[in-house]
Amino acid sequence: MGRRGYPPEFRRKGLDLLEAGHRATDLAPDLDISAQ
């Protein structure tokens, strides 16, 4: 079974937050994802 990935809405939310000036290392715990 392969990796399913994240839904487009989830990806968009993360990208919107990054574009708003948030750092990935700050967002990762809130989104329950790796900072990498």
Tab-separated table of N, CA, C and O in Angstrom:
chain	number	residue	atom	x	y	z
A	1	MET	N	0.851	-1.184	0.000
A	1	MET	CA	0.000	0.000	0.000
A	1	MET	C	0.894	1.245	0.000
A	1	MET	O	1.815	1.365	0.791
A	2	GLY	N	0.629	2.179	-0.872
A	2	GLY	CA	1.437	3.383	-0.997
A	2	GLY	C	1.009	4.492	-0.049
A	2	GLY	O	0.005	4.398	0.646
A	3	ARG	N	1.812	5.518	-0.033
A	3	ARG	CA	1.495	6.693	0.783
A	3	ARG	C	0.316	7.438	0.205
A	3	ARG	O	0.231	7.643	-1.001
A	4	ARG	N	-0.582	7.871	1.062
A	4	ARG	CA	-1.763	8.571	0.569
A	4	ARG	C	-1.534	10.063	0.415
A	4	ARG	O	-2.182	10.701	-0.385
A	5	GLY	N	-0.664	10.634	1.195
A	5	GLY	CA	-0.420	12.067	1.088
A	5	GLY	C	-1.459	12.883	1.830
A	5	GLY	O	-2.280	12.364	2.575
A	6	TYR	N	-1.422	14.166	1.615
A	6	TYR	CA	-2.326	15.094	2.284
A	6	TYR	C	-3.334	15.637	1.283
A	6	TYR	O	-3.011	15.855	0.121
A	7	PRO	N	-4.556	15.892	1.740
A	7	PRO	CA	-5.560	16.433	0.826
A	7	PRO	C	-5.190	17.845	0.375
A	7	PRO	O	-4.477	18.568	1.082
A	8	PRO	N	-5.661	18.259	-0.785
A	8	PRO	CA	-5.327	19.577	-1.325
A	8	PRO	C	-5.677	20.721	-0.368
A	8	PRO	O	-4.939	21.704	-0.277
A	9	GLU	N	-6.774	20.593	0.375
A	9	GLU	CA	-7.182	21.663	1.295
A	9	GLU	C	-6.147	21.835	2.405
A	9	GLU	O	-5.840	22.951	2.819
A	10	PHE	N	-5.621	20.710	2.886
A	10	PHE	CA	-4.612	20.738	3.945
A	10	PHE	C	-3.339	21.405	3.436
A	10	PHE	O	-2.739	22.247	4.102
A	11	ARG	N	-2.931	21.038	2.231
A	11	ARG	CA	-1.729	21.642	1.627
A	11	ARG	C	-1.914	23.153	1.438
A	11	ARG	O	-1.023	23.942	1.703
A	12	ARG	N	-3.086	23.556	0.970
A	12	ARG	CA	-3.365	24.972	0.741
A	12	ARG	C	-3.302	25.751	2.046
A	12	ARG	O	-2.760	26.852	2.090
A	13	LYS	N	-3.856	25.183	3.113
A	13	LYS	CA	-3.827	25.844	4.414
A	13	LYS	C	-2.382	26.077	4.863
A	13	LYS	O	-2.023	27.169	5.297
A	14	GLY	N	-1.548	25.057	4.714
A	14	GLY	CA	-0.141	25.188	5.089
A	14	GLY	C	0.576	26.230	4.257
A	14	GLY	O	1.328	27.058	4.788
A	15	LEU	N	0.337	26.231	2.970
A	15	LEU	CA	0.983	27.206	2.092
A	15	LEU	C	0.509	28.627	2.388
A	15	LEU	O	1.304	29.570	2.373
A	16	ASP	N	-0.777	28.766	2.673
A	16	ASP	CA	-1.306	30.096	3.014
A	16	ASP	C	-0.641	30.630	4.276
A	16	ASP	O	-0.299	31.812	4.352
A	17	LEU	N	-0.459	29.771	5.263
A	17	LEU	CA	0.182	30.191	6.515
A	17	LEU	C	1.644	30.563	6.281
A	17	LEU	O	2.139	31.541	6.848
A	18	LEU	N	2.333	29.810	5.446
A	18	LEU	CA	3.734	30.134	5.129
A	18	LEU	C	3.822	31.474	4.399
A	18	LEU	O	4.688	32.294	4.698
A	19	GLU	N	2.933	31.684	3.451
A	19	GLU	CA	2.937	32.938	2.693
A	19	GLU	C	2.593	34.129	3.584
A	19	GLU	O	2.998	35.256	3.304
A	20	ALA	N	1.861	33.872	4.675
A	20	ALA	CA	1.497	34.934	5.609
A	20	ALA	C	2.651	35.278	6.547
A	20	ALA	O	2.535	36.187	7.363
A	21	GLY	N	3.765	34.542	6.421
A	21	GLY	CA	4.946	34.876	7.204
A	21	GLY	C	5.263	33.929	8.346
A	21	GLY	O	6.235	34.132	9.063
A	22	HIS	N	4.455	32.899	8.526
A	22	HIS	CA	4.743	31.926	9.571
A	22	HIS	C	5.892	31.025	9.142
A	22	HIS	O	6.081	30.769	7.953
A	23	ARG	N	6.658	30.539	10.099
A	23	ARG	CA	7.776	29.641	9.804
A	23	ARG	C	7.308	28.194	9.861
A	23	ARG	O	6.470	27.837	10.683
A	24	ALA	N	7.875	27.365	8.992
A	24	ALA	CA	7.499	25.950	8.943
A	24	ALA	C	7.746	25.273	10.285
A	24	ALA	O	6.951	24.440	10.721
A	25	THR	N	8.834	25.628	10.954
A	25	THR	CA	9.135	24.998	12.239
A	25	THR	C	8.101	25.361	13.306
A	25	THR	O	7.895	24.604	14.245
A	26	ASP	N	7.454	26.509	13.164
A	26	ASP	CA	6.400	26.901	14.100
A	26	ASP	C	5.068	26.229	13.759
A	26	ASP	O	4.270	25.930	14.645
A	27	LEU	N	4.822	26.018	12.479
A	27	LEU	CA	3.547	25.447	12.035
A	27	LEU	C	3.485	23.933	12.181
A	27	LEU	O	2.415	23.381	12.409
A	28	ALA	N	4.610	23.268	12.056
A	28	ALA	CA	4.636	21.811	12.032
A	28	ALA	C	3.919	21.160	13.214
A	28	ALA	O	3.082	20.275	13.007
A	29	PRO	N	4.193	21.573	14.445
A	29	PRO	CA	3.483	20.929	15.559
A	29	PRO	C	1.975	21.164	15.508
A	29	PRO	O	1.195	20.256	15.839
A	30	ASP	N	1.560	22.328	15.096
A	30	ASP	CA	0.123	22.630	15.023
A	30	ASP	C	-0.584	21.801	13.951
A	30	ASP	O	-1.748	21.431	14.105
A	31	LEU	N	0.122	21.535	12.855
A	31	LEU	CA	-0.468	20.776	11.754
A	31	LEU	C	-0.179	19.283	11.879
A	31	LEU	O	-0.614	18.490	11.039
A	32	ASP	N	0.588	18.902	12.902
A	32	ASP	CA	0.961	17.510	13.148
A	32	ASP	C	1.712	16.917	11.966
A	32	ASP	O	1.405	15.817	11.476
A	33	ILE	N	2.708	17.682	11.473
A	33	ILE	CA	3.548	17.234	10.376
A	33	ILE	C	5.013	17.492	10.721
A	33	ILE	O	5.317	18.206	11.673
A	34	SER	N	5.911	16.957	9.930
A	34	SER	CA	7.341	17.196	10.105
A	34	SER	C	7.682	18.598	9.620
A	34	SER	O	7.113	19.086	8.650
A	35	ALA	N	8.634	19.242	10.275
A	35	ALA	CA	9.061	20.582	9.866
A	35	ALA	C	9.834	20.530	8.543
A	35	ALA	O	10.027	21.546	7.900
A	36	GLN	N	10.274	19.379	8.137
A	36	GLN	CA	11.028	19.243	6.888
A	36	GLN	C	10.082	19.235	5.733
A	36	GLN	O	10.318	19.501	4.647
